[in-house]
mmCIF file of C-alpha atoms in Angstrom:
data_model
loop_
_atom_site.group_PDB
_atom_site.id
_atom_site.type_symbol
_atom_site.label_atom_id
_atom_site.label_comp_id
_atom_site.label_asym_id
_atom_site.label_seq_id
_atom_site.Cartn_x
_atom_site.Cartn_y
_atom_site.Cartn_z
ATOM 1 C CA MET A 1 -3.773 -2.202 -16.964
ATOM 2 C CA THR A 2 -4.577 1.617 -15.815
ATOM 3 C CA GLY A 3 -1.801 3.499 -13.958
ATOM 4 C CA ALA A 4 0.894 1.604 -15.651
ATOM 5 C CA GLY A 5 3.346 4.988 -17.543
ATOM 6 C CA SER A 6 5.020 5.002 -13.579
ATOM 7 C CA GLY A 7 5.713 2.883 -11.117
ATOM 8 C CA ILE A 8 3.291 -0.069 -9.618
ATOM 9 C CA GLY A 9 1.858 0.230 -13.176
ATOM 10 C CA ARG A 10 4.940 0.104 -14.978
ATOM 11 C CA GLY A 11 6.202 -2.256 -13.069
ATOM 12 C CA THR A 12 3.442 -5.153 -13.481
ATOM 13 C CA ALA A 13 2.865 -4.090 -17.356
ATOM 14 C CA LYS A 14 6.920 -5.228 -17.607
ATOM 15 C CA SER A 15 6.611 -8.402 -15.891
ATOM 16 C CA LEU A 16 3.079 -9.322 -18.035
ATOM 17 C CA ALA A 17 5.216 -9.142 -20.730
ATOM 18 C CA ALA A 18 7.811 -11.133 -19.892
ATOM 19 C CA ARG A 19 5.089 -13.944 -19.333
ATOM 20 C CA GLY A 20 3.858 -13.621 -23.345
ATOM 21 C CA ALA A 21 1.130 -11.111 -22.597
ATOM 22 C CA GLU A 22 0.082 -8.250 -24.713
ATOM 23 C CA VAL A 23 0.333 -5.510 -22.267
ATOM 24 C CA VAL A 24 -2.610 -1.843 -23.249
ATOM 25 C CA VAL A 25 -0.830 0.536 -21.493
ATOM 26 C CA ALA A 26 -2.883 2.677 -19.566
ATOM 27 C CA ASP A 27 -2.498 6.318 -18.542
ATOM 28 C CA ILE A 28 -3.391 9.452 -18.372
ATOM 29 C CA ASN A 29 -0.190 11.258 -18.640
ATOM 30 C CA TYR A 30 0.620 10.065 -22.408
ATOM 31 C CA ALA A 31 3.860 10.316 -22.524
ATOM 32 C CA THR A 32 4.968 8.289 -19.936
ATOM 33 C CA ALA A 33 2.177 5.150 -21.389
ATOM 34 C CA LYS A 34 4.618 5.549 -24.630
ATOM 35 C CA ASP A 35 7.665 5.676 -21.873
ATOM 36 C CA THR A 36 6.555 2.253 -20.818
ATOM 37 C CA VAL A 37 5.408 0.687 -24.079
ATOM 38 C CA ALA A 38 9.175 1.573 -25.496
ATOM 39 C CA LEU A 39 10.735 -0.651 -22.279
ATOM 40 C CA ILE A 40 8.515 -3.795 -23.309
ATOM 41 C CA ARG A 41 8.956 -3.266 -26.863
ATOM 42 C CA SER A 42 12.845 -2.949 -26.239
ATOM 43 C CA ALA A 43 12.562 -6.399 -24.289
ATOM 44 C CA GLY A 44 11.555 -8.102 -26.786
ATOM 45 C CA GLY A 45 7.590 -7.642 -25.914
ATOM 46 C CA ALA A 46 4.416 -6.031 -27.059
ATOM 47 C CA ALA A 47 2.425 -3.938 -25.412
ATOM 48 C CA VAL A 48 -0.062 -0.419 -27.075
ATOM 49 C CA PRO A 49 -0.359 2.478 -25.381
ATOM 50 C CA TYR A 50 -3.593 4.441 -24.831
ATOM 51 C CA ALA A 51 -4.545 7.661 -22.877
ATOM 52 C CA LEU A 52 -7.183 7.244 -20.331
ATOM 53 C CA ASP A 53 -8.168 9.599 -17.626
ATOM 54 C CA VAL A 54 -9.670 6.693 -15.430
ATOM 55 C CA GLY A 55 -11.967 9.559 -13.268
ATOM 56 C CA ASP A 56 -14.211 9.696 -16.718
ATOM 57 C CA PRO A 57 -16.600 6.771 -16.650
ATOM 58 C CA LEU A 58 -16.941 7.716 -20.513
ATOM 59 C CA ALA A 59 -13.988 7.582 -21.228
ATOM 60 C CA LEU A 60 -13.311 4.159 -19.350
ATOM 61 C CA GLU A 61 -16.159 2.702 -21.071
ATOM 62 C CA ALA A 62 -14.399 3.818 -24.422
ATOM 63 C CA PHE A 63 -10.948 2.153 -23.325
ATOM 64 C CA ALA A 64 -12.838 -1.641 -21.849
ATOM 65 C CA ASN A 65 -14.398 -1.638 -25.392
ATOM 66 C CA TYR A 66 -11.814 -0.497 -27.278
ATOM 67 C CA VAL A 67 -9.628 -3.615 -25.925
ATOM 68 C CA ALA A 68 -12.507 -6.219 -26.516
ATOM 69 C CA ALA A 69 -11.938 -4.649 -30.264
ATOM 70 C CA ALA A 70 -8.615 -4.473 -31.072
ATOM 71 C CA HIS A 71 -7.172 -6.753 -28.799
ATOM 72 C CA GLY A 72 -9.911 -9.107 -27.333
ATOM 73 C CA VAL A 73 -11.277 -9.676 -24.284
ATOM 74 C CA PRO A 74 -8.296 -9.207 -21.496
ATOM 75 C CA ASP A 75 -7.439 -12.591 -19.567
ATOM 76 C CA VAL A 76 -5.620 -10.571 -17.421
ATOM 77 C CA VAL A 77 -6.854 -6.603 -15.819
ATOM 78 C CA VAL A 78 -4.951 -4.747 -13.567
ATOM 79 C CA ASN A 79 -6.395 -1.651 -12.189
ATOM 80 C CA ASN A 80 -3.681 0.390 -10.752
ATOM 81 C CA ALA A 81 -4.119 4.070 -11.207
ATOM 82 C CA GLY A 82 -4.210 6.001 -7.674
ATOM 83 C CA ILE A 83 -3.539 9.337 -6.523
ATOM 84 C CA VAL A 84 -2.860 10.863 -3.083
ATOM 85 C CA VAL A 85 -5.252 13.676 -0.820
ATOM 86 C CA GLY A 86 -3.991 14.675 1.927
ATOM 87 C CA GLY A 87 -3.780 16.934 5.151
ATOM 88 C CA PRO A 88 -6.415 17.664 7.755
ATOM 89 C CA PHE A 89 -10.154 16.522 6.683
ATOM 90 C CA PHE A 90 -12.020 19.708 7.001
ATOM 91 C CA ASP A 91 -9.335 21.568 5.593
ATOM 92 C CA ILE A 92 -9.361 19.500 1.931
ATOM 93 C CA ARG A 93 -11.783 21.201 -0.772
ATOM 94 C CA PRO A 94 -14.556 19.119 -1.889
ATOM 95 C CA ALA A 95 -13.385 18.979 -5.743
ATOM 96 C CA ASP A 96 -10.559 16.850 -4.237
ATOM 97 C CA LEU A 97 -12.588 14.417 -2.308
ATOM 98 C CA HIS A 98 -14.588 13.368 -5.516
ATOM 99 C CA ARG A 99 -11.413 13.471 -7.427
ATOM 100 C CA ILE A 100 -10.694 11.055 -5.336
ATOM 101 C CA ALA A 101 -13.114 8.680 -4.392
ATOM 102 C CA ASP A 102 -13.367 9.050 -8.366
ATOM 103 C CA VAL A 103 -10.020 8.077 -8.929
ATOM 104 C CA ASN A 104 -9.372 5.725 -6.113
ATOM 105 C CA LEU A 105 -12.433 3.838 -6.167
ATOM 106 C CA THR A 106 -14.793 4.836 -8.379
ATOM 107 C CA ALA A 107 -12.880 3.736 -11.588
ATOM 108 C CA ILE A 108 -11.860 0.594 -9.672
ATOM 109 C CA VAL A 109 -15.337 -0.206 -9.427
ATOM 110 C CA HIS A 110 -16.504 -0.150 -12.754
ATOM 111 C CA GLY A 111 -13.364 -1.450 -14.876
ATOM 112 C CA CYS A 112 -14.296 -4.601 -12.657
ATOM 113 C CA ARG A 113 -17.768 -4.380 -13.980
ATOM 114 C CA LEU A 114 -16.624 -3.353 -17.441
ATOM 115 C CA PHE A 115 -13.805 -5.760 -18.029
ATOM 116 C CA GLY A 116 -15.232 -8.598 -15.712
ATOM 117 C CA ALA A 117 -19.107 -8.710 -18.062
ATOM 118 C CA GLN A 118 -16.557 -9.141 -21.022
ATOM 119 C CA MET A 119 -15.029 -12.364 -18.913
ATOM 120 C CA ALA A 120 -18.299 -13.250 -18.438
ATOM 121 C CA GLU A 121 -20.155 -13.514 -21.471
ATOM 122 C CA ARG A 122 -16.930 -14.572 -22.677
ATOM 123 C CA GLY A 123 -16.916 -17.563 -20.589
ATOM 124 C CA HIS A 124 -12.975 -19.000 -20.411
ATOM 125 C CA GLY A 125 -12.997 -17.115 -16.931
ATOM 126 C CA GLY A 126 -9.944 -14.543 -16.228
ATOM 127 C CA HIS A 127 -9.107 -12.570 -13.337
ATOM 128 C CA LEU A 128 -9.129 -8.636 -12.125
ATOM 129 C CA VAL A 129 -6.244 -6.765 -9.812
ATOM 130 C CA ASN A 130 -6.974 -3.972 -7.546
ATOM 131 C CA VAL A 131 -3.978 -2.850 -6.481
ATOM 132 C CA SER A 132 -5.189 -0.639 -2.770
ATOM 133 C CA SER A 133 -2.583 0.842 0.306
ATOM 134 C CA ILE A 134 -1.327 -0.162 3.685
ATOM 135 C CA ALA A 135 -3.917 2.125 3.789
ATOM 136 C CA ALA A 136 -6.597 -0.201 3.853
ATOM 137 C CA PHE A 137 -5.218 -2.051 7.179
ATOM 138 C CA ALA A 138 -4.297 1.575 9.301
ATOM 139 C CA PRO A 139 -6.945 4.645 10.117
ATOM 140 C CA VAL A 140 -4.449 7.541 9.200
ATOM 141 C CA ARG A 141 -4.718 10.582 11.461
ATOM 142 C CA LEU A 142 -3.888 13.859 7.528
ATOM 143 C CA GLY A 143 -4.789 10.927 4.874
ATOM 144 C CA THR A 144 -8.262 10.095 5.622
ATOM 145 C CA PRO A 145 -9.306 10.084 1.472
ATOM 146 C CA TYR A 146 -6.437 7.634 0.335
ATOM 147 C CA ALA A 147 -7.648 5.300 3.483
ATOM 148 C CA PHE A 148 -11.007 5.559 3.402
ATOM 149 C CA THR A 149 -10.444 4.409 -0.797
ATOM 150 C CA SER A 150 -7.811 1.699 -0.083
ATOM 151 C CA ALA A 151 -10.110 0.147 2.640
ATOM 152 C CA GLY A 152 -13.670 0.501 -0.140
ATOM 153 C CA ILE A 153 -11.408 -0.911 -2.587
ATOM 154 C CA LYS A 154 -9.888 -3.893 -0.056
ATOM 155 C CA HIS A 155 -13.437 -4.673 0.703
ATOM 156 C CA PHE A 156 -14.624 -4.159 -2.620
ATOM 157 C CA SER A 157 -12.134 -6.782 -4.141
ATOM 158 C CA GLU A 158 -13.448 -8.937 -2.234
ATOM 159 C CA THR A 159 -16.783 -9.262 -2.191
ATOM 160 C CA LEU A 160 -16.393 -9.066 -5.979
ATOM 161 C CA ARG A 161 -13.806 -12.518 -5.631
ATOM 162 C CA THR A 162 -17.156 -14.535 -3.693
ATOM 163 C CA GLU A 163 -19.503 -13.475 -6.358
ATOM 164 C CA LEU A 164 -17.354 -13.903 -9.367
ATOM 165 C CA ALA A 165 -15.843 -17.729 -8.383
ATOM 166 C CA SER A 166 -18.595 -19.143 -10.004
ATOM 167 C CA GLU A 167 -17.681 -17.637 -13.369
ATOM 168 C CA GLY A 168 -14.286 -18.984 -13.288
ATOM 169 C CA ILE A 169 -12.712 -14.727 -12.412
ATOM 170 C CA GLY A 170 -10.501 -14.381 -9.897
ATOM 171 C CA VAL A 171 -10.153 -11.273 -7.882
ATOM 172 C CA THR A 172 -7.145 -10.046 -6.278
ATOM 173 C CA VAL A 173 -6.550 -7.003 -4.127
ATOM 174 C CA VAL A 174 -2.688 -5.825 -3.914
ATOM 175 C CA CYS A 175 -2.170 -3.793 -0.350
ATOM 176 C CA PRO A 176 1.364 -2.202 -0.860
ATOM 177 C CA GLY A 177 4.027 -0.568 1.443
ATOM 178 C CA LEU A 178 6.383 1.109 1.526
ATOM 179 C CA ILE A 179 7.216 1.123 -3.152
ATOM 180 C CA ALA A 180 9.948 3.328 -4.875
ATOM 181 C CA THR A 181 7.338 5.690 -6.668
ATOM 182 C CA ASN A 182 6.344 8.795 -8.247
ATOM 183 C CA LEU A 183 3.051 8.237 -6.199
ATOM 184 C CA ALA A 184 3.526 11.571 -3.527
ATOM 185 C CA ALA A 185 4.324 13.701 -6.682
ATOM 186 C CA THR A 186 0.637 14.049 -7.648
ATOM 187 C CA ALA A 187 -0.596 14.368 -4.013
ATOM 188 C CA THR A 188 -2.746 17.228 -3.447
ATOM 189 C CA LEU A 189 -2.078 18.243 0.656
ATOM 190 C CA ALA A 190 -4.496 20.499 1.927
ATOM 191 C CA THR A 191 -2.424 23.866 4.189
ATOM 192 C CA LEU A 192 0.334 23.500 3.271
ATOM 193 C CA SER A 193 2.047 26.700 0.489
ATOM 194 C CA PRO A 194 2.875 25.627 -3.355
ATOM 195 C CA GLU A 195 6.629 25.822 -2.056
ATOM 196 C CA GLN A 196 6.211 23.633 0.692
ATOM 197 C CA VAL A 197 4.203 20.986 -1.337
ATOM 198 C CA ALA A 198 7.081 21.148 -4.123
ATOM 199 C CA ILE A 199 9.666 20.277 -1.382
ATOM 200 C CA ALA A 200 7.924 17.795 0.796
ATOM 201 C CA ARG A 201 7.219 16.223 -2.454
ATOM 202 C CA GLN A 202 10.853 16.025 -4.055
ATOM 203 C CA ILE A 203 11.926 15.114 -0.149
ATOM 204 C CA VAL A 204 9.441 12.110 0.057
ATOM 205 C CA VAL A 205 9.830 10.539 -3.026
ATOM 206 C CA LYS A 206 14.000 10.743 -2.977
ATOM 207 C CA GLY A 207 12.953 8.822 0.662
ATOM 208 C CA MET A 208 11.018 6.624 -0.878
ATOM 209 C CA SER A 209 13.047 5.230 -4.100
ATOM 210 C CA LEU A 210 16.453 4.813 -1.201
ATOM 211 C CA ILE A 211 13.558 2.210 1.143
ATOM 212 C CA GLY A 212 11.217 1.301 -0.861
ATOM 213 C CA MET A 213 11.143 -1.957 -3.430
ATOM 214 C CA HIS A 214 11.982 -1.561 -6.483
ATOM 215 C CA PRO A 215 8.709 -1.506 -8.449
ATOM 216 C CA ASP A 216 9.472 -4.425 -10.680
ATOM 217 C CA ARG A 217 10.114 -6.394 -8.119
ATOM 218 C CA ALA A 218 6.557 -5.191 -6.348
ATOM 219 C CA GLY A 219 5.177 -6.269 -10.083
ATOM 220 C CA GLU A 220 6.651 -9.502 -10.124
ATOM 221 C CA LYS A 221 5.045 -9.891 -7.028
ATOM 222 C CA ILE A 222 2.192 -9.176 -7.979
ATOM 223 C CA VAL A 223 1.936 -11.456 -11.013
ATOM 224 C CA ALA A 224 3.499 -13.964 -9.246
ATOM 225 C CA ALA A 225 0.123 -13.249 -6.981
ATOM 226 C CA ALA A 226 -2.958 -13.504 -10.219
ATOM 227 C CA GLU A 227 -1.293 -16.088 -10.887
ATOM 228 C CA ASN A 228 -1.740 -18.711 -7.857
ATOM 229 C CA ASN A 229 -5.207 -16.454 -7.956
ATOM 230 C CA ARG A 230 -4.670 -14.849 -4.562
ATOM 231 C CA ALA A 231 -7.214 -13.222 -2.596
ATOM 232 C CA LEU A 232 -5.160 -10.380 -1.196
ATOM 233 C CA LEU A 233 -1.279 -8.895 -1.239
ATOM 234 C CA ALA A 234 0.360 -7.574 1.199
ATOM 235 C CA LEU A 235 2.769 -6.001 -0.563
ATOM 236 C CA ARG A 236 6.063 -5.573 1.917
ATOM 237 C CA PRO A 237 6.325 -6.937 5.653
ATOM 238 C CA GLU A 238 5.198 -3.612 7.191
ATOM 239 C CA SER A 239 1.495 -3.770 5.059
ATOM 240 C CA TRP A 240 1.161 -7.374 5.625
ATOM 241 C CA LEU A 241 2.156 -6.655 10.401
ATOM 242 C CA ALA A 242 -0.416 -3.416 10.121
ATOM 243 C CA TYR A 243 -2.543 -6.735 8.225
ATOM 244 C CA VAL A 244 -2.283 -8.875 11.134
ATOM 245 C CA LEU A 245 -2.138 -6.157 14.291
ATOM 246 C CA THR A 246 -5.425 -4.822 13.035
ATOM 247 C CA ARG A 247 -7.410 -7.500 12.052
ATOM 248 C CA ALA A 248 -5.837 -8.994 16.075
ATOM 249 C CA PHE A 249 -5.379 -6.367 17.996
ATOM 250 C CA PRO A 250 -7.827 -3.531 16.629
ATOM 251 C CA ARG A 251 -8.118 -1.109 19.272
ATOM 252 C CA THR A 252 -4.132 -1.210 20.106
ATOM 253 C CA SER A 253 -3.964 -0.449 16.283
ATOM 254 C CA ARG A 254 -5.873 2.080 16.395
ATOM 255 C CA THR A 255 -4.645 3.817 19.571
ATOM 256 C CA LEU A 256 -1.021 3.301 17.211
ATOM 257 C CA MET A 257 -1.612 4.892 15.273
ATOM 258 C CA ARG A 258 -2.903 7.595 16.949
ATOM 259 C CA VAL A 259 0.225 8.705 19.041
ATOM 260 C CA ILE A 260 2.354 8.016 16.029
ATOM 261 C CA SER A 261 0.031 10.749 13.776
ATOM 262 C CA GLY A 262 -1.760 13.055 17.031
ATOM 263 C CA PRO A 263 -1.952 16.318 17.088
ATOM 264 C CA GLU A 264 0.907 16.979 18.746
ATOM 265 C CA VAL A 265 3.027 15.552 16.169
ATOM 266 C CA GLU A 266 1.164 17.935 13.901
ATOM 267 C CA ARG A 267 1.868 20.727 15.871
ATOM 268 C CA VAL A 268 4.857 20.281 16.184
ATOM 269 C CA ALA A 269 5.737 19.929 12.184
ATOM 270 C CA ARG A 270 3.199 22.079 12.042
ATOM 271 C CA PHE A 271 5.594 25.310 13.783
ATOM 272 C CA VAL A 272 9.133 23.847 12.180
ATOM 273 C CA ILE A 273 7.611 24.384 8.557
ATOM 274 C CA ASP A 274 6.094 27.826 9.509
ATOM 275 C CA HIS A 275 9.130 28.426 10.802
ATOM 276 C CA PRO A 276 10.570 31.631 8.546
ATOM 277 C CA GLY A 277 14.027 29.514 8.034
ATOM 278 C CA PHE A 278 12.326 26.522 7.362
ATOM 279 C CA LEU A 279 11.812 26.653 3.798
ATOM 280 C CA GLY A 280 15.691 27.159 3.015
ATOM 281 C CA VAL A 281 17.263 25.316 5.431
ATOM 282 C CA ALA A 282 14.406 22.303 3.795
ATOM 283 C CA ARG A 283 14.981 22.954 0.032
ATOM 284 C CA GLU A 284 18.796 23.001 0.973
ATOM 285 C CA ALA A 285 18.475 19.205 2.091
ATOM 286 C CA ALA A 286 15.910 18.451 -0.423
ATOM 287 C CA GLU A 287 18.888 19.369 -2.856
ATOM 288 C CA ILE A 288 21.419 16.833 -1.669
ATOM 289 C CA MET A 289 19.458 14.036 -0.171
ATOM 290 C CA PRO A 290 20.497 11.486 -2.292
ATOM 291 C CA GLN A 291 18.143 8.742 -4.073
ATOM 292 C CA ARG A 292 17.688 5.404 -6.009
ATOM 293 C CA ARG A 293 19.618 5.816 -9.296
ATOM 294 C CA GLY A 294 18.131 3.760 -12.703
ATOM 295 C CA LEU A 295 14.598 4.561 -11.191
ATOM 296 C CA GLN A 296 11.572 6.862 -13.064
ATOM 297 C CA THR A 297 11.938 9.489 -10.746
ATOM 298 C CA TYR A 298 10.091 12.843 -10.486
ATOM 299 C CA TRP A 299 8.659 15.333 -8.135
ATOM 300 C CA GLU A 300 6.819 17.465 -10.076
ATOM 301 C CA PRO A 301 4.129 15.306 -12.137
ATOM 302 C CA PRO A 302 5.500 15.628 -15.870
ATOM 303 C CA GLU A 303 3.463 17.718 -17.966
ATOM 304 C CA TYR A 304 0.520 15.293 -19.536
ATOM 305 C CA ASP A 305 0.549 15.242 -23.586
ATOM 306 C CA ASP A 306 -3.067 16.750 -24.956
ATOM 307 C CA PRO A 307 -4.663 13.149 -25.597
ATOM 308 C CA PRO A 308 -5.331 11.371 -28.328
ATOM 309 C CA ALA A 309 -8.341 10.466 -30.124
ATOM 310 C CA PRO A 310 -9.154 6.452 -28.902
ATOM 311 C CA PRO A 311 -7.393 4.364 -31.793
ATOM 312 C CA ILE A 312 -9.714 2.833 -34.073
ATOM 313 C CA PRO A 313 -10.909 -0.403 -32.737
ATOM 314 C CA LEU A 314 -9.857 -2.688 -35.245
ATOM 315 C CA ARG A 315 -11.880 -6.611 -35.234
ATOM 316 C CA ARG A 316 -9.446 -9.777 -35.251
#
């Protein structure tokens, strides 16, 4: 599974291992992938780490080939890696748009193509899990790249589920709400200074740790959804509510999102964060803000290990 070095990915990897699965823990950060593997092994499970940038199609293909050769065709594949790019759409750099599309959407499409083909050729079925977001349901201003990639994952997954049913391959799309993850730590935010971004990351990550679902609990629910071959898992009440509202009352939902995140709110927020005295107050608030203990929490992304050479496949 991808993006398994932290957050939902780590929680799902632990849940799969607890059910007896041998888990290949892939993450762009090899250090955090190894940490997840250590946790699984300490609990008596089986896991191996793998350094992978899912935004690189050739690396993703090499990963799929390695898994099949060294561990066999997988029964369950979880495409979880994702990043956030936010801010006014016209101010977002083209490079950041390409990166979020490559990581959040194209990588999932390729992952399903590569591993789904292995499952189909084997002839024993399997299951693909694609992690999207609550943003798949709601038009979030200042989060257009994240929202369109999330919606793309959802529709792609539902379409692929229809196509692969005859192969005995199930597809589940997961749309989480508030989960205590470090997703904000890698966010790219247009029009904010580096110091403003650093403070915002710390506040958001701490806030998510307080009100978000524990990643281990999220992982348990995801694995249960795969076991039951659910088409869609709206993970948390707010995600389920957004799903229902956008289906039953699309116009009302768009209006509500327009009010909540409209330009008036943006102007007030912009005035506050650009005020000369804001940074000092915000920095102090971020430092004293409490956080839930026992979580893997960081608001600056840990430095990436130099990815090692792909392991030599060991054929069974």
